[in-house]
């Protein structure tokens, strides 16, 4: 199910911060109550390989997201305790020490299941035992959601496990959507802040294509 153009699911999820506090976090309410955009990125597992590179990359760009009135939230299906252990593991040991944004601990998989981003396939039901078995690790793909100040999703994307994300692309997408919100124009292919946008009509596209 695609969530672009729809409100993000209204669910409370356990979360952990760098201070070791476990608390409930509702991504939709974070956007609406704070009047901010939200970037939520999911990764498969703590203490793995590509994952820490992404968490550090989002941390390094955190000030750029903050300039754009955007909250960053990480997420996986690990428990809060595992998150805290990883947050206390140094970078040179594969840890994420220094990450300051909250990380969802969707260990019951309520939110990731609602989003449909779990790595599961070939569910099998045994009628004799009543047991359901699945193939896959039952962890999330590298899914990313951008939502506006009302909690409406304006971007979603899913990478397979081995492929890390480009953080700069999410900054570009936020810039583009903010331009649309402010100016009522639409942003063409490869648009970046400072480049020409165009009117959403036939004359607008004709004028843009003629000069580009």
Short mmCIF file of C-alpha atoms in Angstrom, two decimals:
data_model
loop_
_atom_site.label_atom_id
_atom_site.label_comp_id
_atom_site.label_asym_id
_atom_site.label_seq_id
_atom_site.Cartn_x
_atom_site.Cartn_y
_atom_site.Cartn_z
CA UNK A 1 0.00 0.00 0.00
CA UNK A 2 1.37 3.40 -0.99
CA UNK A 3 1.12 6.18 1.60
CA UNK A 4 2.04 9.15 -0.62
CA UNK A 5 -0.77 11.70 -0.41
CA UNK A 6 -2.15 10.05 2.74
CA UNK A 7 -1.69 10.71 6.43
CA UNK A 8 1.06 8.70 8.08
CA UNK A 9 -0.34 5.94 10.37
CA UNK A 10 -1.42 7.22 13.77
CA UNK A 11 0.43 4.77 16.03
CA UNK A 12 2.44 5.10 19.23
CA UNK A 13 5.75 3.21 19.07
CA UNK A 14 8.50 2.66 21.66
CA UNK A 15 11.57 4.78 21.03
CA UNK A 16 15.04 5.28 22.51
CA UNK A 17 17.25 8.35 22.67
CA UNK A 18 20.95 8.85 23.32
CA UNK A 19 20.26 9.50 27.00
CA UNK A 20 18.88 5.99 27.50
CA UNK A 21 15.26 7.08 27.86
CA UNK A 22 12.54 4.79 26.51
CA UNK A 23 9.35 6.64 25.56
CA UNK A 24 6.37 6.47 23.24
CA UNK A 25 6.66 8.35 19.96
CA UNK A 26 3.91 8.98 17.42
CA UNK A 27 5.41 10.09 14.10
CA UNK A 28 2.18 11.68 12.87
CA UNK A 29 1.84 13.72 16.05
CA UNK A 30 5.50 14.79 15.87
CA UNK A 31 4.73 16.48 12.55
CA UNK A 32 1.39 18.02 13.52
CA UNK A 33 2.17 19.06 17.10
CA UNK A 34 5.53 20.61 16.21
CA UNK A 35 4.44 22.05 12.84
CA UNK A 36 7.50 20.44 11.25
CA UNK A 37 8.27 18.12 8.40
CA UNK A 38 9.47 14.66 9.40
CA UNK A 39 11.96 12.29 7.80
CA UNK A 40 11.54 8.73 9.07
CA UNK A 41 14.07 6.18 7.86
CA UNK A 42 13.97 2.46 8.55
CA UNK A 43 16.98 0.15 8.54
CA UNK A 44 17.10 -3.66 8.96
CA UNK A 45 19.15 -4.37 12.11
CA UNK A 46 21.36 -2.85 14.77
CA UNK A 47 24.98 -4.05 14.90
CA UNK A 48 25.15 -4.74 11.17
CA UNK A 49 27.09 -3.29 8.25
CA UNK A 50 25.47 -0.73 5.94
CA UNK A 51 23.15 0.43 8.74
CA UNK A 52 25.65 2.36 10.90
CA UNK A 53 26.94 4.23 7.85
CA UNK A 54 23.42 5.51 7.24
CA UNK A 55 22.74 6.49 10.85
CA UNK A 56 26.00 8.46 10.98
CA UNK A 57 25.25 10.07 7.61
CA UNK A 58 21.87 11.32 8.83
CA UNK A 59 23.52 12.58 12.03
CA UNK A 60 26.17 14.48 10.06
CA UNK A 61 23.41 16.19 8.06
CA UNK A 62 21.16 16.83 11.07
CA UNK A 63 21.80 20.58 11.11
CA UNK A 64 20.77 20.77 7.44
CA UNK A 65 17.47 19.05 8.23
CA UNK A 66 16.94 21.35 11.19
CA UNK A 67 17.47 24.39 8.92
CA UNK A 68 14.62 23.00 6.83
CA UNK A 69 12.28 22.66 9.83
CA UNK A 70 12.54 18.88 9.59
CA UNK A 71 12.70 16.27 12.37
CA UNK A 72 14.81 13.15 11.73
CA UNK A 73 13.73 9.81 13.23
CA UNK A 74 15.41 6.43 12.73
CA UNK A 75 13.63 3.10 13.12
CA UNK A 76 14.11 -0.66 13.17
CA UNK A 77 12.51 -3.68 14.79
CA UNK A 78 15.19 -4.01 17.47
CA UNK A 79 14.28 -3.43 21.12
CA UNK A 80 15.03 -0.18 22.98
CA UNK A 81 17.69 -2.01 24.99
CA UNK A 82 19.53 -3.11 21.85
CA UNK A 83 19.31 0.44 20.48
CA UNK A 84 20.87 1.79 23.68
CA UNK A 85 23.68 -0.77 23.55
CA UNK A 86 24.43 0.28 19.96
CA UNK A 87 24.28 3.97 20.91
CA UNK A 88 26.94 3.22 23.51
CA UNK A 89 29.22 1.44 21.05
CA UNK A 90 31.93 3.62 19.53
CA UNK A 91 32.02 4.38 15.83
CA UNK A 92 35.37 2.62 15.37
CA UNK A 93 33.75 -0.54 16.75
CA UNK A 94 30.81 -0.38 14.37
CA UNK A 95 28.55 1.51 16.76
CA UNK A 96 26.45 4.66 16.51
CA UNK A 97 27.79 6.61 19.47
CA UNK A 98 27.10 10.29 18.81
CA UNK A 99 23.69 9.82 17.16
CA UNK A 100 21.25 12.18 18.89
CA UNK A 101 17.92 11.79 17.05
CA UNK A 102 15.36 9.28 18.41
CA UNK A 103 15.21 5.72 17.11
CA UNK A 104 11.93 3.81 17.01
CA UNK A 105 11.97 0.32 18.51
CA UNK A 106 9.12 -1.35 16.60
CA UNK A 107 9.80 -4.75 18.15
CA UNK A 108 6.13 -5.77 17.96
CA UNK A 109 6.19 -4.73 14.28
CA UNK A 110 2.86 -2.91 14.51
CA UNK A 111 4.03 0.09 12.48
CA UNK A 112 6.33 -1.69 10.01
CA UNK A 113 3.60 -4.24 9.31
CA UNK A 114 1.08 -1.46 8.69
CA UNK A 115 3.54 0.13 6.26
CA UNK A 116 4.17 -3.20 4.52
CA UNK A 117 7.98 -2.92 4.62
CA UNK A 118 8.91 -6.20 6.32
CA UNK A 119 11.17 -8.75 4.64
CA UNK A 120 8.77 -11.69 4.75
CA UNK A 121 7.51 -13.97 2.02
CA UNK A 122 5.86 -17.33 1.44
CA UNK A 123 3.67 -17.43 4.53
CA UNK A 124 2.61 -21.00 5.22
CA UNK A 125 -0.21 -22.09 7.52
CA UNK A 126 -0.12 -25.57 9.03
CA UNK A 127 -3.73 -26.63 9.58
CA UNK A 128 -2.78 -29.42 12.01
CA UNK A 129 -0.69 -27.26 14.35
CA UNK A 130 -2.18 -23.83 13.61
CA UNK A 131 1.35 -22.46 13.16
CA UNK A 132 2.18 -19.83 10.55
CA UNK A 133 5.74 -19.85 9.23
CA UNK A 134 7.35 -17.32 6.89
CA UNK A 135 10.50 -16.98 4.85
CA UNK A 136 12.70 -13.95 5.42
CA UNK A 137 14.18 -12.26 8.49
CA UNK A 138 10.97 -10.36 9.33
CA UNK A 139 12.95 -7.11 9.55
CA UNK A 140 12.45 -3.95 7.52
CA UNK A 141 13.86 -2.93 4.20
CA UNK A 142 15.54 0.49 3.96
CA UNK A 143 12.28 2.43 3.73
CA UNK A 144 12.15 6.22 3.93
CA UNK A 145 9.15 8.50 4.47
CA UNK A 146 8.96 12.27 4.18
CA UNK A 147 5.86 13.98 5.51
CA UNK A 148 4.71 17.57 5.71
CA UNK A 149 3.61 19.63 8.71
CA UNK A 150 0.18 17.98 8.65
CA UNK A 151 1.61 14.46 8.60
CA UNK A 152 0.80 13.86 4.93
CA UNK A 153 3.42 11.73 3.19
CA UNK A 154 4.99 13.41 0.16
CA UNK A 155 7.74 10.88 -0.49
CA UNK A 156 8.28 7.21 0.23
CA UNK A 157 11.01 4.95 -1.06
CA UNK A 158 12.31 1.47 -0.31
CA UNK A 159 15.84 0.16 -0.89
CA UNK A 160 16.86 -3.47 -0.67
CA UNK A 161 19.14 -4.44 2.23
CA UNK A 162 22.55 -4.04 0.52
CA UNK A 163 21.89 -0.56 -0.93
CA UNK A 164 22.52 2.46 1.28
CA UNK A 165 20.70 5.77 0.83
CA UNK A 166 21.91 9.16 -0.41
CA UNK A 167 21.10 11.63 2.36
CA UNK A 168 21.54 14.62 0.05
CA UNK A 169 18.62 13.44 -2.09
CA UNK A 170 16.24 13.76 0.86
CA UNK A 171 17.42 17.30 1.48
CA UNK A 172 16.72 18.03 -2.20
CA UNK A 173 13.24 16.54 -1.94
CA UNK A 174 12.46 18.62 1.14
CA UNK A 175 13.69 21.76 -0.64
CA UNK A 176 11.54 20.93 -3.66
CA UNK A 177 8.40 20.33 -1.62
CA UNK A 178 8.99 23.50 0.40
CA UNK A 179 9.28 25.41 -2.89
CA UNK A 180 5.97 23.96 -4.04
CA UNK A 181 4.34 24.90 -0.73
CA UNK A 182 5.68 28.46 -0.80
CA UNK A 183 5.44 29.35 -4.49
CA UNK A 184 2.77 27.12 -5.96
CA UNK A 185 5.14 26.10 -8.75
CA UNK A 186 6.19 22.56 -9.62
CA UNK A 187 9.77 21.32 -9.67
CA UNK A 188 11.10 19.68 -12.84
CA UNK A 189 13.59 16.83 -13.16
CA UNK A 190 16.93 17.38 -11.39
CA UNK A 191 15.62 20.54 -9.70
CA UNK A 192 17.77 21.94 -6.90
CA UNK A 193 17.42 25.00 -4.69
CA UNK A 194 18.08 28.12 -6.74
CA UNK A 195 17.17 26.55 -10.09
CA UNK A 196 14.11 27.42 -12.17
CA UNK A 197 10.78 25.82 -11.35
CA UNK A 198 7.71 26.14 -13.56
CA UNK A 199 3.99 26.83 -13.61
CA UNK A 200 1.82 23.74 -13.61
CA UNK A 201 0.20 24.38 -16.97
CA UNK A 202 0.89 23.95 -20.68
CA UNK A 203 2.50 27.36 -21.07
CA UNK A 204 4.69 26.75 -18.04
CA UNK A 205 6.15 23.50 -19.34
CA UNK A 206 6.56 24.94 -22.86
CA UNK A 207 8.44 27.96 -21.51
CA UNK A 208 10.64 25.80 -19.28
CA UNK A 209 11.54 23.31 -22.00
CA UNK A 210 12.26 26.10 -24.46
CA UNK A 211 14.84 27.63 -22.15
CA UNK A 212 16.37 24.43 -20.83
#
